[in-house]
CSV table of N, CA and C in Angstrom, one decimal:
chain,number,residue,atom,x,y,z
V,295,MET,N,-23.7,-12.0,14.2
V,295,MET,CA,-23.0,-13.2,14.0
V,295,MET,C,-24.0,-14.3,13.8
V,296,SER,N,-23.7,-15.2,12.8
V,296,SER,CA,-24.5,-16.4,12.6
V,296,SER,C,-23.7,-17.6,12.3
V,297,GLU,N,-24.3,-18.7,12.4
V,297,GLU,CA,-23.6,-20.0,12.1
V,297,GLU,C,-24.3,-20.5,10.8
V,298,ASN,N,-23.4,-20.9,9.8
V,298,ASN,CA,-24.0,-21.4,8.6
V,298,ASN,C,-24.1,-23.0,8.7
V,299,ASP,N,-24.5,-23.6,7.5
V,299,ASP,CA,-24.8,-25.0,7.5
V,299,ASP,C,-23.6,-25.9,7.9
V,300,THR,N,-22.4,-25.3,7.6
V,300,THR,CA,-21.2,-26.1,7.9
V,300,THR,C,-20.7,-25.9,9.3
V,301,GLY,N,-21.4,-25.1,10.1
V,301,GLY,CA,-21.0,-24.8,11.5
V,301,GLY,C,-20.0,-23.6,11.6
V,302,SER,N,-19.7,-23.0,10.4
V,302,SER,CA,-18.8,-21.8,10.4
V,302,SER,C,-19.5,-20.6,10.9
V,303,VAL,N,-18.8,-19.7,11.6
V,303,VAL,CA,-19.3,-18.5,12.1
V,303,VAL,C,-19.1,-17.4,11.0
V,304,SER,N,-20.2,-16.8,10.6
V,304,SER,CA,-20.2,-15.7,9.6
V,304,SER,C,-20.6,-14.4,10.3
V,305,ILE,N,-19.9,-13.3,10.0
V,305,ILE,CA,-20.2,-12.0,10.4
V,305,ILE,C,-20.3,-11.1,9.2
V,306,GLY,N,-21.0,-10.0,9.4
V,306,GLY,CA,-21.1,-9.0,8.3
V,306,GLY,C,-22.5,-8.7,8.0
V,307,PRO,N,-22.8,-7.7,7.3
V,307,PRO,CA,-21.7,-6.7,6.8
V,307,PRO,C,-21.1,-5.9,8.0
V,308,LEU,N,-19.9,-5.5,7.7
V,308,LEU,CA,-19.1,-4.7,8.6
V,308,LEU,C,-18.9,-3.3,8.0
V,309,ASP,N,-19.3,-2.3,8.8
V,309,ASP,CA,-19.2,-0.9,8.2
V,309,ASP,C,-17.7,-0.4,8.4
V,310,ILE,N,-17.5,0.8,7.9
V,310,ILE,CA,-16.2,1.4,7.9
V,310,ILE,C,-15.6,1.5,9.3
V,311,GLN,N,-16.4,1.7,10.3
V,311,GLN,CA,-15.9,1.9,11.7
V,311,GLN,C,-15.3,0.5,12.2
V,312,ARG,N,-16.0,-0.6,11.8
V,312,ARG,CA,-15.5,-1.9,12.2
V,312,ARG,C,-14.2,-2.2,11.4
V,313,VAL,N,-14.2,-1.9,10.2
V,313,VAL,CA,-13.0,-2.1,9.4
V,313,VAL,C,-11.8,-1.3,10.0
V,314,MET,N,-12.0,0.0,10.4
V,314,MET,CA,-11.0,0.8,11.0
V,314,MET,C,-10.6,0.3,12.4
V,315,ALA,N,-11.5,-0.4,13.1
V,315,ALA,CA,-11.1,-1.0,14.3
V,315,ALA,C,-10.1,-2.2,14.1
V,316,ALA,N,-10.2,-2.9,13.0
V,316,ALA,CA,-9.4,-4.0,12.7
V,316,ALA,C,-8.1,-3.6,12.0
V,317,LEU,N,-8.0,-2.5,11.3
V,317,LEU,CA,-6.9,-2.1,10.5
V,317,LEU,C,-6.3,-0.8,11.1
V,318,PRO,N,-5.0,-0.6,11.0
V,318,PRO,CA,-4.4,0.7,11.4
V,318,PRO,C,-4.4,1.7,10.3
V,319,HIS,N,-4.7,1.3,9.1
V,319,HIS,CA,-4.6,2.2,7.9
V,319,HIS,C,-5.7,3.3,8.0
V,320,ARG,N,-5.3,4.4,7.5
V,320,ARG,CA,-6.2,5.6,7.4
V,320,ARG,C,-5.9,6.3,6.1
V,321,TYR,N,-6.8,7.2,5.7
V,321,TYR,CA,-6.7,8.0,4.5
V,321,TYR,C,-5.3,8.5,4.3
V,322,PRO,N,-4.7,8.4,3.2
V,322,PRO,CA,-5.2,7.9,1.9
V,322,PRO,C,-4.9,6.4,1.7
V,323,MET,N,-4.4,5.7,2.7
V,323,MET,CA,-4.0,4.3,2.5
V,323,MET,C,-5.1,3.3,2.9
V,324,LEU,N,-6.2,3.7,3.4
V,324,LEU,CA,-7.2,2.7,3.7
V,324,LEU,C,-8.0,2.3,2.5
V,325,LEU,N,-7.9,1.1,2.1
V,325,LEU,CA,-8.4,0.7,0.8
V,325,LEU,C,-9.5,-0.3,0.9
V,326,VAL,N,-10.1,-0.5,2.1
V,326,VAL,CA,-11.3,-1.3,2.2
V,326,VAL,C,-12.4,-0.4,2.8
V,327,ASP,N,-13.5,-0.3,2.1
V,327,ASP,CA,-14.6,0.6,2.5
V,327,ASP,C,-15.7,-0.1,3.3
V,328,ARG,N,-15.9,-1.4,3.1
V,328,ARG,CA,-16.8,-2.2,3.9
V,328,ARG,C,-16.6,-3.7,3.6
V,329,VAL,N,-17.1,-4.5,4.5
V,329,VAL,CA,-17.0,-5.9,4.4
V,329,VAL,C,-18.4,-6.4,4.2
V,330,GLU,N,-18.6,-7.2,3.1
V,330,GLU,CA,-19.9,-7.7,2.9
V,330,GLU,C,-20.2,-9.0,3.7
V,331,GLU,N,-19.1,-9.8,3.8
V,331,GLU,CA,-19.2,-11.1,4.5
V,331,GLU,C,-17.9,-11.5,5.0
V,332,LEU,N,-17.8,-12.1,6.2
V,332,LEU,CA,-16.6,-12.6,6.7
V,332,LEU,C,-17.0,-13.9,7.4
V,333,VAL,N,-16.3,-15.0,7.0
V,333,VAL,CA,-16.5,-16.3,7.6
V,333,VAL,C,-15.3,-16.6,8.4
V,334,ILE,N,-15.4,-16.6,9.7
V,334,ILE,CA,-14.2,-16.7,10.6
V,334,ILE,C,-13.4,-18.0,10.2
V,335,ASP,N,-12.1,-17.8,10.2
V,335,ASP,CA,-11.1,-18.9,9.8
V,335,ASP,C,-11.2,-19.3,8.4
V,336,GLN,N,-12.0,-18.7,7.5
V,336,GLN,CA,-12.2,-19.1,6.1
V,336,GLN,C,-12.0,-18.1,5.1
V,337,ARG,N,-12.9,-17.1,5.0
V,337,ARG,CA,-12.8,-16.1,3.9
V,337,ARG,C,-13.5,-14.8,4.2
V,338,ILE,N,-13.3,-13.8,3.3
V,338,ILE,CA,-13.9,-12.5,3.5
V,338,ILE,C,-14.2,-12.0,2.1
V,339,VAL,N,-15.3,-11.2,2.0
V,339,VAL,CA,-15.7,-10.5,0.8
V,339,VAL,C,-15.8,-9.0,1.2
V,340,ALA,N,-14.9,-8.2,0.7
V,340,ALA,CA,-14.9,-6.8,1.0
V,340,ALA,C,-15.1,-5.9,-0.3
V,341,ILE,N,-15.3,-4.7,-0.1
V,341,ILE,CA,-15.6,-3.7,-1.2
V,341,ILE,C,-14.6,-2.5,-1.1
V,342,LYS,N,-14.0,-2.2,-2.2
V,342,LYS,CA,-13.3,-0.9,-2.3
V,342,LYS,C,-14.1,-0.1,-3.4
V,343,ALA,N,-14.6,1.0,-3.0
V,343,ALA,CA,-15.3,1.9,-4.0
V,343,ALA,C,-14.2,2.8,-4.6
V,344,VAL,N,-13.9,2.6,-5.9
V,344,VAL,CA,-12.9,3.3,-6.6
V,344,VAL,C,-13.4,4.6,-7.1
V,345,SER,N,-12.9,5.7,-6.6
V,345,SER,CA,-13.4,7.0,-6.9
V,345,SER,C,-12.4,7.8,-7.7
V,346,MET,N,-12.8,8.7,-8.6
V,346,MET,CA,-11.9,9.6,-9.3
V,346,MET,C,-11.2,10.5,-8.4
V,347,ASN,N,-11.7,10.6,-7.2
V,347,ASN,CA,-11.0,11.5,-6.2
V,347,ASN,C,-9.8,10.9,-5.5
V,348,GLU,N,-9.5,9.7,-5.9
V,348,GLU,CA,-8.3,9.0,-5.3
V,348,GLU,C,-7.1,9.8,-5.8
V,349,GLU,N,-6.1,10.1,-4.9
V,349,GLU,CA,-4.9,10.9,-5.2
V,349,GLU,C,-4.1,10.3,-6.3
V,350,PHE,N,-4.0,8.9,-6.4
V,350,PHE,CA,-3.1,8.3,-7.4
V,350,PHE,C,-3.6,8.5,-8.8
V,351,PHE,N,-4.9,8.8,-9.0
V,351,PHE,CA,-5.4,9.0,-10.4
V,351,PHE,C,-4.8,10.3,-11.0
V,352,GLN,N,-4.3,11.2,-10.2
V,352,GLN,CA,-3.7,12.4,-10.8
V,352,GLN,C,-2.6,12.1,-11.7
V,353,GLY,N,-1.8,11.1,-11.4
V,353,GLY,CA,-0.6,10.8,-12.2
V,353,GLY,C,-0.6,9.4,-12.8
V,354,HIS,N,-1.6,8.6,-12.6
V,354,HIS,CA,-1.7,7.2,-13.0
V,354,HIS,C,-3.0,6.9,-13.7
V,355,PHE,N,-3.2,7.2,-14.9
V,355,PHE,CA,-2.4,8.0,-15.9
V,355,PHE,C,-3.3,9.2,-16.3
V,356,PRO,N,-2.7,10.3,-16.5
V,356,PRO,CA,-3.5,11.5,-17.0
V,356,PRO,C,-4.1,11.1,-18.3
V,357,GLY,N,-5.4,11.3,-18.4
V,357,GLY,CA,-6.1,11.0,-19.6
V,357,GLY,C,-6.6,9.5,-19.7
V,358,ARG,N,-6.1,8.6,-18.9
V,358,ARG,CA,-6.5,7.2,-18.8
V,358,ARG,C,-6.3,6.7,-17.4
V,359,PRO,N,-7.1,7.2,-16.4
V,359,PRO,CA,-6.9,6.8,-15.0
V,359,PRO,C,-7.1,5.3,-14.8
V,360,ILE,N,-6.1,4.7,-14.2
V,360,ILE,CA,-6.1,3.2,-13.9
V,360,ILE,C,-5.6,3.1,-12.4
V,361,MET,N,-6.2,2.3,-11.6
V,361,MET,CA,-5.7,2.1,-10.3
V,361,MET,C,-4.5,1.2,-10.4
V,362,PRO,N,-3.4,1.7,-9.7
V,362,PRO,CA,-2.1,0.9,-9.8
V,362,PRO,C,-2.3,-0.5,-9.3
V,363,GLY,N,-1.7,-1.4,-10.0
V,363,GLY,CA,-1.8,-2.9,-9.6
V,363,GLY,C,-1.3,-3.1,-8.1
V,364,VAL,N,-0.2,-2.4,-7.7
V,364,VAL,CA,0.3,-2.6,-6.3
V,364,VAL,C,-0.8,-2.2,-5.3
V,365,LEU,N,-1.6,-1.2,-5.6
V,365,LEU,CA,-2.7,-0.8,-4.7
V,365,LEU,C,-3.8,-1.8,-4.7
V,366,GLN,N,-4.1,-2.5,-5.8
V,366,GLN,CA,-5.1,-3.5,-5.9
V,366,GLN,C,-4.6,-4.7,-5.0
V,367,VAL,N,-3.3,-5.0,-5.0
V,367,VAL,CA,-2.8,-6.1,-4.2
V,367,VAL,C,-2.8,-5.6,-2.7
V,368,GLU,N,-2.6,-4.4,-2.5
V,368,GLU,CA,-2.7,-3.8,-1.1
V,368,GLU,C,-4.1,-3.9,-0.6
V,369,ALA,N,-5.1,-3.6,-1.4
V,369,ALA,CA,-6.5,-3.7,-1.0
V,369,ALA,C,-6.8,-5.2,-0.6
V,370,LEU,N,-6.3,-6.1,-1.4
V,370,LEU,CA,-6.5,-7.5,-1.1
V,370,LEU,C,-5.9,-7.9,0.3
V,371,ALA,N,-4.7,-7.3,0.5
V,371,ALA,CA,-4.0,-7.6,1.7
V,371,ALA,C,-4.7,-7.0,2.9
V,372,GLN,N,-5.3,-5.8,2.7
V,372,GLN,CA,-6.0,-5.2,3.8
V,372,GLN,C,-7.3,-6.0,4.1
V,373,ALA,N,-7.9,-6.5,3.1
V,373,ALA,CA,-9.1,-7.4,3.4
V,373,ALA,C,-8.6,-8.6,4.2
V,374,ALA,N,-7.5,-9.2,3.8
V,374,ALA,CA,-6.9,-10.3,4.5
V,374,ALA,C,-6.6,-9.9,5.9
V,375,GLY,N,-6.1,-8.7,6.1
V,375,GLY,CA,-5.8,-8.3,7.5
V,375,GLY,C,-7.0,-8.3,8.3
V,376,VAL,N,-8.2,-7.8,7.8
V,376,VAL,CA,-9.4,-7.8,8.6
V,376,VAL,C,-9.8,-9.3,8.9
V,377,LEU,N,-9.7,-10.1,7.9
V,377,LEU,CA,-10.0,-11.6,8.1
V,377,LEU,C,-9.1,-12.2,9.2
V,378,ALA,N,-7.8,-11.9,9.1
V,378,ALA,CA,-6.9,-12.5,10.1
V,378,ALA,C,-7.2,-11.9,11.5
V,379,VAL,N,-7.3,-10.6,11.6
V,379,VAL,CA,-7.5,-9.9,12.9
V,379,VAL,C,-8.9,-10.4,13.6
V,380,GLU,N,-9.9,-10.5,12.8
V,380,GLU,CA,-11.2,-11.0,13.3
V,380,GLU,C,-11.1,-12.5,13.6
V,381,SER,N,-10.5,-13.3,12.8
V,381,SER,CA,-10.4,-14.8,13.0
V,381,SER,C,-9.5,-15.1,14.2
V,382,LEU,N,-8.5,-14.3,14.4
V,382,LEU,CA,-7.5,-14.6,15.6
V,382,LEU,C,-7.9,-13.8,16.8
V,383,ASP,N,-9.1,-13.1,16.8
V,383,ASP,CA,-9.6,-12.4,17.9
V,383,ASP,C,-8.6,-11.3,18.4
V,384,LEU,N,-8.1,-10.5,17.4
V,384,LEU,CA,-7.1,-9.5,17.7
V,384,LEU,C,-7.5,-8.1,17.6
V,385,VAL,N,-8.8,-7.9,17.4
V,385,VAL,CA,-9.4,-6.5,17.3
V,385,VAL,C,-9.0,-5.8,18.6
V,386,GLY,N,-8.4,-4.6,18.4
V,386,GLY,CA,-8.1,-3.8,19.5
V,386,GLY,C,-6.8,-4.1,20.2
V,387,SER,N,-6.1,-5.1,19.7
V,387,SER,CA,-4.8,-5.6,20.3
V,387,SER,C,-3.7,-4.7,19.9
V,388,GLY,N,-3.8,-4.0,18.8
V,388,GLY,CA,-2.7,-3.2,18.3
V,388,GLY,C,-1.8,-4.0,17.4
V,389,LYS,N,-2.0,-5.3,17.2
V,389,LYS,CA,-1.2,-6.2,16.4
V,389,LYS,C,-1.3,-5.7,14.9
V,390,LEU,N,-0.3,-5.9,14.2
V,390,LEU,CA,-0.2,-5.5,12.8
V,390,LEU,C,0.0,-6.7,11.9
V,391,VAL,N,-0.5,-6.6,10.6
V,391,VAL,CA,-0.3,-7.7,9.7
V,391,VAL,C,0.6,-7.2,8.6
V,392,TYR,N,1.8,-7.8,8.5
V,392,TYR,CA,2.8,-7.4,7.5
V,392,TYR,C,3.0,-8.4,6.4
V,393,PHE,N,3.1,-7.9,5.2
V,393,PHE,CA,3.5,-8.7,4.0
V,393,PHE,C,4.8,-9.5,4.3
V,394,MET,N,4.8,-10.7,3.9
V,394,MET,CA,6.1,-11.5,3.9
V,394,MET,C,6.4,-11.9,2.5
V,395,SER,N,5.4,-12.2,1.7
V,395,SER,CA,5.7,-12.6,0.3
V,395,SER,C,4.4,-12.4,-0.5
V,396,ILE,N,4.6,-12.2,-1.8
V,396,ILE,CA,3.5,-12.1,-2.8
V,396,ILE,C,3.8,-12.9,-3.9
V,397,ASP,N,2.9,-13.9,-4.3
V,397,ASP,CA,3.3,-14.8,-5.4
V,397,ASP,C,2.2,-14.9,-6.4
V,398,GLY,N,2.6,-15.1,-7.7
V,398,GLY,CA,1.7,-15.4,-8.8
V,398,GLY,C,0.7,-14.3,-9.1
V,399,VAL,N,1.2,-13.0,-8.9
V,399,VAL,CA,0.3,-11.9,-9.2
V,399,VAL,C,0.0,-11.8,-10.7
V,400,LYS,N,-1.3,-11.7,-11.0
V,400,LYS,CA,-1.8,-11.5,-12.4
V,400,LYS,C,-2.8,-10.4,-12.5
V,401,PHE,N,-2.5,-9.5,-13.4
V,401,PHE,CA,-3.4,-8.4,-13.6
V,401,PHE,C,-4.2,-8.6,-14.9
V,402,ARG,N,-5.5,-8.8,-14.8
V,402,ARG,CA,-6.3,-9.3,-15.9
V,402,ARG,C,-7.1,-8.2,-16.6
V,403,LYS,N,-7.5,-7.2,-15.8
V,403,LYS,CA,-8.4,-6.1,-16.3
V,403,LYS,C,-8.0,-4.8,-15.6
V,404,PRO,N,-8.0,-3.7,-16.3
V,404,PRO,CA,-7.7,-2.4,-15.6
V,404,PRO,C,-8.9,-2.0,-14.7
V,405,VAL,N,-8.5,-1.4,-13.6
V,405,VAL,CA,-9.5,-0.9,-12.6
V,405,VAL,C,-9.6,0.6,-12.8
V,406,GLU,N,-10.7,1.1,-13.2
V,406,GLU,CA,-10.9,2.5,-13.5
V,406,GLU,C,-11.8,3.1,-12.5
V,407,PRO,N,-11.8,4.5,-12.4
V,407,PRO,CA,-12.7,5.1,-11.4
V,407,PRO,C,-14.1,4.8,-11.7
V,408,GLY,N,-14.9,4.8,-10.6
V,408,GLY,CA,-16.4,4.6,-10.7
V,408,GLY,C,-16.8,3.2,-10.5
V,409,VAL,N,-15.9,2.3,-10.2
V,409,VAL,CA,-16.3,0.9,-10.0
V,409,VAL,C,-16.3,0.5,-8.5
V,410,LEU,N,-17.0,-0.6,-8.2
V,410,LEU,CA,-16.9,-1.2,-6.9
V,410,LEU,C,-16.0,-2.4,-7.1
V,411,LEU,N,-14.8,-2.4,-6.5
V,411,LEU,CA,-13.9,-3.5,-6.6
V,411,LEU,C,-14.2,-4.5,-5.5
V,412,ARG,N,-14.6,-5.7,-5.9
V,412,ARG,CA,-15.0,-6.8,-4.9
V,412,ARG,C,-13.7,-7.6,-4.6
V,413,LEU,N,-13.3,-7.5,-3.3
V,413,LEU,CA,-12.1,-8.2,-2.8
V,413,LEU,C,-12.5,-9.5,-2.1
V,414,GLU,N,-12.1,-10.6,-2.7
V,414,GLU,CA,-12.4,-11.9,-2.2
V,414,GLU,C,-11.1,-12.6,-1.8
V,415,VAL,N,-11.0,-12.9,-0.5
V,415,VAL,CA,-9.8,-13.5,0.0
V,415,VAL,C,-10.1,-14.7,0.9
V,416,GLU,N,-9.3,-15.7,0.8
V,416,GLU,CA,-9.5,-16.9,1.6
V,416,GLU,C,-8.2,-17.3,2.2
V,417,PHE,N,-8.3,-17.9,3.4
V,417,PHE,CA,-7.1,-18.5,4.0
V,417,PHE,C,-6.7,-19.7,3.3
V,418,LEU,N,-5.4,-19.9,3.0
V,418,LEU,CA,-4.8,-21.1,2.5
V,418,LEU,C,-4.2,-21.9,3.6
V,419,GLN,N,-3.6,-21.1,4.6
V,419,GLN,CA,-3.0,-21.7,5.8
V,419,GLN,C,-3.0,-20.6,6.9
V,420,LYS,N,-3.3,-21.1,8.1
V,420,LYS,CA,-3.4,-20.2,9.2
V,420,LYS,C,-2.7,-20.7,10.4
V,421,ARG,N,-1.7,-19.9,10.9
V,421,ARG,CA,-1.0,-20.3,12.1
V,421,ARG,C,-1.2,-19.0,13.0
V,422,SER,N,-0.6,-19.1,14.2
V,422,SER,CA,-0.8,-18.0,15.2
V,422,SER,C,-0.1,-16.7,14.7
V,423,ARG,N,1.0,-16.9,14.0
V,423,ARG,CA,1.8,-15.7,13.6
V,423,ARG,C,2.0,-15.5,12.1
V,424,VAL,N,1.7,-16.6,11.3
V,424,VAL,CA,1.9,-16.5,9.9
V,424,VAL,C,0.7,-17.1,9.2
V,425,CYS,N,0.2,-16.4,8.2
V,425,CYS,CA,-1.0,-16.8,7.5
V,425,CYS,C,-0.7,-16.7,6.0
V,426,LYS,N,-1.3,-17.6,5.2
V,426,LYS,CA,-1.2,-17.6,3.8
V,426,LYS,C,-2.6,-17.4,3.2
V,427,PHE,N,-2.7,-16.6,2.2
V,427,PHE,CA,-4.0,-16.2,1.6
V,427,PHE,C,-4.0,-16.4,0.1
V,428,ALA,N,-5.2,-16.6,-0.5
V,428,ALA,CA,-5.4,-16.4,-1.9
V,428,ALA,C,-6.4,-15.3,-2.1
V,429,GLY,N,-6.2,-14.4,-3.0
V,429,GLY,CA,-7.1,-13.3,-3.2
V,429,GLY,C,-7.4,-13.0,-4.7
V,430,LYS,N,-8.6,-12.5,-4.9
V,430,LYS,CA,-9.0,-12.1,-6.2
V,430,LYS,C,-9.8,-10.7,-6.0
V,431,ALA,N,-9.4,-9.8,-6.9
V,431,ALA,CA,-10.1,-8.5,-7.0
V,431,ALA,C,-11.0,-8.6,-8.2
V,432,MET,N,-12.3,-8.5,-8.0
V,432,MET,CA,-13.3,-8.8,-9.1
V,432,MET,C,-14.0,-7.5,-9.5
V,433,LEU,N,-14.3,-7.4,-10.8
V,433,LEU,CA,-15.1,-6.3,-11.4
V,433,LEU,C,-16.2,-7.0,-12.2
V,434,ASP,N,-17.4,-6.7,-11.7
V,434,ASP,CA,-18.6,-7.3,-12.4
V,434,ASP,C,-18.5,-8.8,-12.7
V,435,GLY,N,-18.0,-9.5,-11.7
V,435,GLY,CA,-17.9,-11.0,-11.9
V,435,GLY,C,-16.6,-11.5,-12.6
V,436,ASP,N,-15.8,-10.5,-13.1
V,436,ASP,CA,-14.6,-10.9,-13.8
V,436,ASP,C,-13.4,-10.6,-12.9
V,437,VAL,N,-12.4,-11.5,-13.0
V,437,VAL,CA,-11.2,-11.3,-12.3
V,437,VAL,C,-10.3,-10.1,-12.8
V,438,ALA,N,-10.1,-9.1,-12.0
V,438,ALA,CA,-9.2,-8.0,-12.4
V,438,ALA,C,-7.8,-8.3,-12.0
V,439,THR,N,-7.6,-8.8,-10.7
V,439,THR,CA,-6.3,-9.1,-10.2
V,439,THR,C,-6.4,-10.4,-9.3
V,440,GLU,N,-5.4,-11.2,-9.3
V,440,GLU,CA,-5.3,-12.4,-8.5
V,440,GLU,C,-3.9,-12.6,-8.0
V,441,CYS,N,-3.8,-13.2,-6.8
V,441,CYS,CA,-2.5,-13.5,-6.3
V,441,CYS,C,-2.6,-14.3,-5.0
V,442,GLU,N,-1.5,-14.9,-4.6
V,442,GLU,CA,-1.4,-15.5,-3.3
V,442,GLU,C,-0.3,-14.7,-2.5
V,443,PHE,N,-0.5,-14.6,-1.2
V,443,PHE,CA,0.4,-13.8,-0.4
V,443,PHE,C,0.5,-14.4,1.0
V,444,THR,N,1.6,-14.1,1.7
V,444,THR,CA,1.8,-14.6,3.0
V,444,THR,C,2.0,-13.3,3.9
V,445,ALA,N,1.5,-13.4,5.1
V,445,ALA,CA,1.6,-12.2,6.0
V,445,ALA,C,1.9,-12.7,7.4
V,446,MET,N,2.6,-11.8,8.2
V,446,MET,CA,3.0,-12.1,9.5
V,446,MET,C,2.2,-11.2,10.5
V,447,ILE,N,1.7,-11.8,11.6
V,447,ILE,CA,1.1,-11.0,12.6
V,447,ILE,C,2.2,-10.6,13.6
V,448,ALA,N,2.3,-9.3,13.9
V,448,ALA,CA,3.4,-8.8,14.7
V,448,ALA,C,3.0,-7.7,15.6
V,449,ASP,N,3.7,-7.4,16.6
V,449,ASP,CA,3.5,-6.3,17.5
V,449,ASP,C,3.9,-5.0,16.7
V,450,PRO,N,3.2,-3.9,17.0
V,450,PRO,CA,3.6,-2.7,16.4
V,450,PRO,C,5.0,-2.3,16.8
V,451,PRO,N,5.7,-1.5,16.0
V,451,PRO,CA,7.1,-1.0,16.4
V,451,PRO,C,7.0,-0.2,17.7
V,452,LYS,N,8.0,-0.3,18.5
V,452,LYS,CA,8.1,0.5,19.7
V,452,LYS,C,8.4,1.9,19.4
V,453,ALA,N,7.8,2.8,20.1
V,453,ALA,CA,8.0,4.2,19.9
V,453,ALA,C,9.4,4.7,20.3
C-alpha cells in the first residue's frame, strides 16, 4: 500500500488469490485475472487474459471466436466489484455486488482469443450501499467496450 501525490491510497498489483478474496465468482465466471493498480475510492486497472480455452468460444462464433459483449461488461463489473469491496473495506464480509443498471454500452472492437483485456473502471458516485461506475475495456490502447453502470452492495441470499 502506498500514498500518491494527491494523498490517495494505492494498492497493487493484486494476484488472483486477492481477487478471489474480494469476489465470490469462480471458474468459469471469474473474469478478472489480476489487478494492476487500485486507488482506494477512485479507480482500478485490472486484466482479463482472454484465452481460446474459454468455454464461450466454442459457440461464439465457430470459425470467428469473439468474446461476447455481455461478458466484457461482466468483466468490467467484476473489476468494479473488487474496487468497491476494497474501498469499502468489505473483503471477507461475504457482501455481494449486484448490477442495478447498465447505461450507454458501446462495443467498439471485437475481443478475440490471445489478448490481454485491460479493464479500467472508476467511481462516478459512491455511497455505502449503491455505487455508480464508468468502465472501459481496452485492447492495445484502443477502447473495445465502454459503459456506465450502477451496482448495489448487499448481503448474500440466506440459505
